[in-house]
Structures are given as C-alpha cells and as structure tokens.
Amino acid sequence: MSNINKKPEVIQLSHGGGGQETNTLIKSLFFSAFDNPILNNDEDAARLQLSGDTAFTTDSFTVSPLFFAGGDIGKLAIAGTVNDLAVMGAKPEYLSCSFIIEEGFELGKLKKIVRSMANEMDKSGAKIVCGDTKVVPKGCADGLLINTSGIGHIQVDGVSVNNLKLGDVIIVSRDIGRHGAAILMAREGLTLETTLISDCATLWPAIKCLIEAGLELHAMRDATRGGLSAVLNEWAIASNVGITVEECAIPVCDEVKGLCELYGFEPFDLANEGTFLIAMPEAEAIKALRIMHTFDSEAPAAIIGRVSEERTGKVVLKTPWGSSRYLDLPQGELLPRIC
Amino acid sequence: MSNINKKPEVIQLSHGGGGQETNTLIKSLFFSAFDNPILNNDEDAARLQLSGDTAFTTDSFTVSPLFFAGGDIGKLAIAGTVNDLAVMGAKPEYLSCSFIIEEGFELGKLKKIVRSMANEMDKSGAKIVCGDTKVVPKGCADGLLINTSGIGHIQVDGVSVNNLKLGDVIIVSRDIGRHGAAILMAREGLTLETTLISDCATLWPAIKCLIEAGLELHAMRDATRGGLSAVLNEWAIASNVGITVEECAIPVCDEVKGLCELYGFEPFDLANEGTFLIAMPEAEAIKALRIMHTFDSEAPAAIIGRVSEERTGKVVLKTPWGSSRYLDLPQGELLPRIC
C-alpha cells in the first residue's frame, strides 16, 4: 500500500552529462547486462581482432510503441542489425549500441528493454562491445531511440543483391507482414480474437545452418521496411533479371489478411523483422526448405517464385485467377516508425 | 521575385518508408556526397577487408542548435567519431552513418549538413561505407539526430586509459572549453565583441604525426562531455595514479573565461570537440609539443600537469595562489545536447 503513490525512477538529464551520473548508469545497467571483456575496458573505443572479409552495418530504431506483441525496441534493435549481417552470410559478432533517451523516461522500462537486448544477443552470440548514451530534454525525442551498428565475418562467397541467376527460385522463410500488422494493431488499439504477434526474431541460427550445409545461396535479404515488394524489386534491378511470384504461394496468416483488407494495405508491402528471402538454384531448394522447416514449423518456408529472363528489372505477381500484374516498389509511407 | 513565396523543400515521412522516395533521397543526396566504391553496393551491409588490431566506436549526436559558430551537427558527427578512433591510436577508416530526421525538416539544411560531413571526412580520409535513414513524424525528434560508428586500424601499442605512469606529464593540445562556450552562446543568443568559435575539429592529422614520430604515448583522450575534469578523473582511477595540474598552465581564452564567470561554470568542465589530452614521459614531451605546435599555433599545446604517486585516483588542481583543491568529476548536467 505504501508504494502506491511512489513515483517511478526516471532518467534525468544528468544521466547524459558525461560525469558521475552517466558513469553510474552505464556501469550499473549497461555493463552489467551486456557484460563481456571487450566492453568493460573504459576506453573510447572497443579493441577487436579482425581478419578477412568483414560485413559492417548500421540501423537506428524509432519504433512506436516501444513495446508490441512479439517484441520491443530492444529485441528489434538487436535482431535488426544481426539480421543485416546474417543475410550477407556474415556471422554476427560485435555490436555497438547507442541510446538517445528522453528526459523523464522510466528507468524500469529502460531496464526491461536492456534485458530484452541481452536475451536477443544470446540467439546469435553477438556482443555489444561499445556504446554511447545521450539524454535529451523532454519533448526533444519521443521516449527512446536506439542505434546499433554491427560487424561480422563473412562466411560464404557470392551472396549478393547482384547475383540472382536464371534458374533460381525465390524462397520466403515464413508468412509475411506480421511485424507491420502487429505495430498497426498496437497503434490502433485493436484486439483480435486470435493472437497476432510480430515475426521479430534473430535469423542467424537458420542462416548458419544453410551456410554450413554448403548450399549455393545467390542472394538473401530480410524483408524489413518496404516488405517483400521492396526486396524483390531491388533484386530484379540490381541483378538485371525478371522475377515472377505466385500470389497463392506466398504465406500470409488470416490475421494479417484481415488487417490488410480493413486498412487497404497489401501484405507484400508490410514490414517484417524476422522473415527473409533467398534466391538460389532450384536443384538445391528442397534441401534448403528442409533445413528451414526445422526452424519455423508453424509457418513454413516456401518457394514463391522464380527468376526469369522476361521483363528484366520488374517483379510480376501472378494472381490466383490467372491474371498477372507488376508488384511495384512501395511508394509513400504506410506506417511511420515501424522499426 | 517569383521565389519569395516558394516554400522550401522539406523531408516527408515517405523519405523514410523504405520504398521509392527513400531510394531517391539516398542515391541523390547521400551516395552522391559520400561517394566511394564500398558504399555504392546496394547490400544491407558494407563489405570490408580488415586485419589485425581494430578499434570500433559509436556516438549519437543530438546537438542543439544544429548550426553553431565553428561547425554544425554534420561536422561534429564526423569529427567526434573519428577522434574517438584517433585517440586510441587508430587510423580512422570506415564510418557508418544513420540519420533520424523529423518530418518537415528543410532539405536545404540537410544538404548543407551532408556537405559538411563530406568535407570533414577529407581531413582524415575516413569514408562512410554504410548508412540508414529514418524519418519520424513531427514532434517525435527535434530536427535531426545523427549516429556515426567508426572502425580503424590501431597503429601503435599501449595507448590506454590504464597506462599512465609515474614520470608522465599531461599535455593539452590547445585552449579548453570552446565547444561548450560556443553552444551556450548560440543558445542564449549572445553576441560577443570578439569571435568565439567551437574547437570542433578532426584530430587525426596531429595524432598521426605524433605516432609517426615514434613517441611513447601512454594515454590519449579527446576531452568531450565532462571536459578536462572527466578525462583526468577517469585516467587517475583507471591507472590508479594521482594527477596534479597547474591551473595557470591550462590555456583558456578570454571569451571562455568571461562566459564561465557570467554563468558560474568552470572551463575544466566544459565540453571540447577538437581538443585532446596526452599522458607521456616527460623526456619526450618537448618533441611532442613541437609537433603539436605545427597544428595549432594560435592556441598552442602545453604541459599542464604530471602524474604523481600521491592521492591515487584523484586529480589535484593547484591554483595560481598556491592553494590546491580536488578537481572532481562533473556532477549534474551543465548543458544538455552539447554534442
């Protein structure tokens, strides 16, 4: 009872001042959650031993709301950057993490997000090795923004947006549109009778198995902002090929279909945060699917299309009714702050 | 005349949607300004060839106002991350760059900032090799936030916060407190009779010369948030030594002195963005100073103190009047959004 009127502890401007309070926050919260020998060195930069072909990527996360069905900004900030490395065929190893926190942000929420980040890093073995914390006055940023950059060693040659070839099939790792739909649901305060959760997840375990199986992977990409449409269009242009996909082969769950009908969206344009596409020779596709099915048995990976020499630079969607149309790069902004 | 009522072009939510408009912004503005073969690869991550001892660092920049005397957020975002690498004895090589832009931000300002980034990278030779662009709705972020992460090869052994030794002197590369004072001036709308500009600058050229001269550098650090006080206190604690500095030896320009008196600040606590400290053996200090004087002739580098075995973990400031006091780690927040 005595706690009812107790105000929650909040982040103050002094937590970002670079002095005593900043040190306390960094050591008691970040260092203890992200603990590893490289991070705990008190230097301005992490010291790494690297050699060979390395991937380097960055992403800022501005998702709203910070907590959504299936994840939170912390899980997303780790999975997002780890996945950008993984789809390059790179083992995610070292991450940087930079927080921009609005003055007055609840410390309890920050702790929850930080734990979620640590938990998600366990999925790939990546480590946060350097960081930065800024606190901005109330109103200068909405709650919390996170940037993660990542470094990883490339384990396989030739995986590239430029490398789609005639005879390749297109595989999607699971049903599409869940992250976009989950964020939309959270924003609109919708409750569905069934549970729709974001696909937000670390893809490295599945991709690692595909690489270790020695499969010939021509291109991989996680279908984030801009969804399936954006990836396929980028591939078609960069590799100068045509891509044809069969609408009825693309897995979309009923909840996502329903929300799309309600709001006039297309599931192909909705963001995903744990769903990836592969282009690879048809001959090896069954082996790849078998591996991928061990990771997502409820919404299994499927062949959705193939590379063709017709209509180069374009993506053609074949509808269940026998007609076909171009699947274009999305225009405008469906859902701001999706990631 | 016909242009008077023309509204300036602004960033729209669709510029961050991951579709057509995002691609156009990235290619026409960022790729053209930051042009290099690694950046222009259309992949989710940059592909680098790395080997050996590597430094990795990250920083988010939230400075307000975005333009100030002596720099802007773009110059700061490059110099800040490059300097974090340089003070580790690492040659700044590869940078990531992530923009969080508020809807409605003037495209003209963004272009100016991007040009300023490109210009600052020329000072060190560092390249932006990967990036990310998010646009958030009006009110969700104040104008523009930039994250840069950086990678560089470490060129010299033993430069570390833990490596201060008895017999070392402390050198400051130029007069202190300028960045903090310049931001304060810009915020308060002050105009001084003389010109006070931020020290914001890339430190790699000077540090490169010190390394190439083969000098024994024990520790280096740029004195950013928390100023000179924060660096010296971190050094004293991490190396378990005492540090004594002579107040009259620390260069502070008259404008900074005046502003400190007016606002009750101490110049030792004010942020710098192009000023660094070195701890090194006294025997080599003259040689180091001679090199540093070729870079900053107006506000020359100076020996300001020495490492002692007394009062380990503490920094002692000797005043011009013969008394002495502890120079503590700053507490609270002097100036939010200083960097």
Short mmCIF file of C-alpha atoms in Angstrom, two decimals, chain A residues 13-23 41-62 83-85 87-88 94-100 129-137 139-142 145-151 154 156-162 220-222 224-226 230 234 238 329-334 336-337 339, chain B residues 13-23 41-62 83-85 87-88 94-100 129-137 139-142 145-151 154 156-162 220-222 224-226 230 234 238 329-334 336-337 339:
data_model
loop_
_atom_site.label_atom_id
_atom_site.label_comp_id
_atom_site.label_asym_id
_atom_site.label_seq_id
_atom_site.Cartn_x
_atom_site.Cartn_y
_atom_site.Cartn_z
CA LEU A 13 19.44 14.99 -17.97
CA SER A 14 22.43 14.38 -15.72
CA HIS A 15 22.43 10.72 -16.83
CA GLY A 16 23.69 12.00 -20.18
CA GLY A 17 26.10 14.66 -18.92
CA GLY A 18 29.27 12.60 -19.17
CA GLY A 19 30.04 12.87 -15.47
CA GLN A 20 29.26 10.91 -12.30
CA GLU A 21 25.62 10.01 -13.07
CA THR A 22 26.42 8.90 -16.62
CA ASN A 23 29.14 6.58 -15.30
CA ASN A 41 37.62 -1.51 -20.94
CA ASP A 42 36.89 2.17 -20.16
CA GLU A 43 38.41 3.27 -23.49
CA ASP A 44 36.76 5.49 -26.08
CA ALA A 45 36.56 2.55 -28.50
CA ALA A 46 36.49 -1.23 -28.36
CA ARG A 47 39.64 -3.10 -29.39
CA LEU A 48 38.92 -6.04 -31.71
CA GLN A 49 40.99 -8.62 -33.53
CA LEU A 50 39.61 -8.91 -37.04
CA SER A 51 40.76 -10.60 -40.17
CA GLY A 52 39.40 -11.15 -43.63
CA ASP A 53 36.12 -10.42 -45.34
CA THR A 54 34.00 -8.42 -42.89
CA ALA A 55 30.46 -7.03 -43.04
CA PHE A 56 29.64 -3.68 -41.35
CA THR A 57 26.11 -2.31 -40.99
CA THR A 58 24.08 0.25 -39.03
CA ASP A 59 20.44 0.81 -38.15
CA SER A 60 18.56 3.31 -35.99
CA PHE A 61 15.36 2.15 -34.33
CA THR A 62 12.50 4.57 -33.78
CA ASN A 83 19.91 -9.92 -39.45
CA ASP A 84 21.54 -7.36 -41.76
CA LEU A 85 24.84 -9.16 -41.13
CA VAL A 87 21.77 -12.06 -44.80
CA MET A 88 25.24 -11.06 -46.05
CA TYR A 94 30.41 -7.29 -32.49
CA LEU A 95 27.71 -4.67 -31.96
CA SER A 96 27.77 -1.04 -30.91
CA CYS A 97 24.77 0.36 -29.09
CA SER A 98 23.79 3.98 -28.75
CA PHE A 99 20.82 5.19 -26.72
CA ILE A 100 19.07 8.54 -27.12
CA VAL A 129 31.41 -4.02 -27.34
CA CYS A 130 30.97 -0.23 -27.33
CA GLY A 131 28.20 2.24 -26.68
CA ASP A 132 27.02 5.78 -26.14
CA THR A 133 24.27 7.34 -24.03
CA LYS A 134 22.64 10.68 -24.69
CA VAL A 135 19.77 12.17 -22.72
CA VAL A 136 17.74 14.94 -24.38
CA PRO A 137 15.29 17.33 -22.68
CA GLY A 139 9.99 16.84 -25.99
CA CYS A 140 13.22 16.58 -28.00
CA ALA A 141 12.82 12.83 -28.72
CA ASP A 142 9.89 10.51 -28.17
CA LEU A 145 15.72 5.79 -29.82
CA ILE A 146 18.39 3.13 -30.28
CA ASN A 147 21.14 2.79 -32.85
CA THR A 148 23.03 -0.47 -33.26
CA SER A 149 25.88 -1.00 -35.68
CA GLY A 150 27.31 -4.44 -36.29
CA ILE A 151 30.42 -6.22 -37.51
CA ILE A 154 31.53 -13.19 -43.96
CA VAL A 156 30.38 -17.60 -47.63
CA ASP A 157 31.22 -16.09 -51.00
CA GLY A 158 28.90 -14.71 -53.63
CA VAL A 159 25.74 -13.89 -51.63
CA SER A 160 24.78 -10.60 -53.25
CA VAL A 161 21.92 -8.48 -54.49
CA ASN A 162 23.68 -8.62 -57.89
CA MET A 220 19.50 -13.33 -49.14
CA ARG A 221 17.66 -10.37 -47.65
CA ASP A 222 15.40 -9.78 -44.67
CA THR A 224 12.00 -5.17 -43.45
CA ARG A 225 10.69 -1.69 -44.41
CA GLY A 226 9.03 -1.89 -47.79
CA ALA A 230 10.98 -3.74 -51.84
CA GLU A 234 15.80 -4.23 -55.58
CA ALA A 238 20.42 -4.93 -59.24
CA LEU A 329 8.33 -0.78 -55.10
CA PRO A 330 6.04 0.69 -52.41
CA GLN A 331 5.50 4.43 -52.62
CA GLY A 332 4.59 6.84 -49.84
CA GLU A 333 4.69 5.78 -46.19
CA LEU A 334 2.36 3.07 -44.92
CA PRO A 336 5.88 5.62 -39.94
CA ARG A 337 8.10 4.41 -37.07
CA CYS A 339 11.21 -0.02 -36.94
CA LEU B 13 7.57 10.66 -43.98
CA SER B 14 7.79 8.83 -47.30
CA HIS B 15 11.53 9.61 -47.41
CA GLY B 16 11.88 7.08 -44.60
CA GLY B 17 9.41 4.48 -45.84
CA GLY B 18 11.93 2.17 -47.45
CA GLY B 19 10.38 2.50 -50.91
CA GLN B 20 10.80 4.73 -53.95
CA GLU B 21 11.25 8.07 -52.14
CA THR B 22 13.80 6.63 -49.68
CA ASN B 23 15.85 5.27 -52.57
CA ASN B 41 26.88 -1.63 -53.34
CA ASP B 42 23.11 -1.83 -52.62
CA GLU B 43 23.69 -4.54 -50.00
CA ASP B 44 22.40 -4.49 -46.42
CA ALA B 45 25.95 -4.15 -45.12
CA ALA B 46 29.31 -2.90 -46.34
CA ARG B 47 31.96 -5.47 -47.22
CA LEU B 48 35.38 -4.62 -45.79
CA GLN B 49 38.79 -6.25 -45.78
CA LEU B 50 40.15 -5.96 -42.27
CA SER B 51 43.10 -7.42 -40.48
CA GLY B 52 44.69 -7.05 -37.11
CA ASP B 53 44.12 -4.82 -34.12
CA THR B 54 40.98 -2.77 -34.85
CA ALA B 55 39.15 -0.04 -32.92
CA PHE B 56 35.33 0.19 -33.09
CA THR B 57 33.32 3.06 -31.63
CA THR B 58 29.88 4.70 -31.79
CA ASP B 59 28.39 8.10 -30.98
CA SER B 60 24.96 9.66 -31.39
CA PHE B 61 24.80 13.40 -31.95
CA THR B 62 21.89 15.43 -30.60
CA ASN B 83 38.51 11.45 -32.84
CA ASP B 84 37.37 8.51 -30.69
CA LEU B 85 39.34 6.26 -33.05
CA VAL B 87 42.86 8.83 -29.52
CA MET B 88 43.06 5.00 -29.48
CA TYR B 94 35.28 3.22 -42.20
CA LEU B 95 32.24 5.03 -40.83
CA SER B 96 28.56 4.17 -40.69
CA CYS B 97 26.05 7.00 -40.70
CA SER B 98 22.46 6.88 -39.53
CA PHE B 99 20.06 9.82 -39.78
CA ILE B 100 16.88 10.25 -37.77
CA VAL B 129 30.51 2.85 -46.11
CA CYS B 130 27.01 2.09 -44.81
CA GLY B 131 24.02 4.03 -43.56
CA ASP B 132 20.41 4.19 -42.52
CA THR B 133 17.70 6.84 -42.84
CA LYS B 134 14.62 7.10 -40.63
CA VAL B 135 12.00 9.83 -40.81
CA VAL B 136 9.79 10.31 -37.75
CA PRO B 137 6.54 12.31 -37.57
CA GLY B 139 7.31 16.28 -32.78
CA CYS B 140 8.92 12.83 -32.36
CA ALA B 141 12.51 14.12 -32.68
CA ASP B 142 13.88 17.64 -32.71
CA LEU B 145 19.83 13.33 -34.94
CA ILE B 146 22.88 11.58 -36.37
CA ASN B 147 24.68 8.43 -35.30
CA THR B 148 28.11 7.60 -36.63
CA SER B 149 30.04 4.45 -35.78
CA GLY B 150 33.64 4.02 -36.81
CA ILE B 151 36.27 1.40 -37.49
CA ILE B 154 45.28 0.59 -34.38
CA VAL B 156 50.50 1.90 -32.04
CA ASP B 157 50.59 -0.33 -28.97
CA GLY B 158 49.96 0.57 -25.39
CA VAL B 159 47.86 3.75 -25.65
CA SER B 160 45.36 3.15 -22.87
CA VAL B 161 43.42 4.73 -20.04
CA ASN B 162 45.19 2.18 -17.80
CA MET B 220 45.29 9.98 -25.25
CA ARG B 221 41.71 11.19 -24.95
CA ASP B 222 39.62 13.93 -26.50
CA THR B 224 34.36 15.97 -24.86
CA ARG B 225 31.34 15.81 -22.50
CA GLY B 226 32.55 16.34 -18.95
CA ALA B 230 36.16 13.95 -16.73
CA GLU B 234 38.91 8.63 -15.47
CA ALA B 238 41.79 3.58 -14.27
CA LEU B 329 34.26 14.50 -12.00
CA PRO B 330 31.49 16.91 -13.02
CA GLN B 331 28.07 16.20 -11.49
CA GLY B 332 24.66 17.09 -12.86
CA GLU B 333 24.22 18.41 -16.39
CA LEU B 334 25.75 21.72 -17.39
CA PRO B 336 22.15 19.25 -22.35
CA ARG B 337 22.54 18.47 -26.09
CA CYS B 339 27.04 17.06 -28.70
#
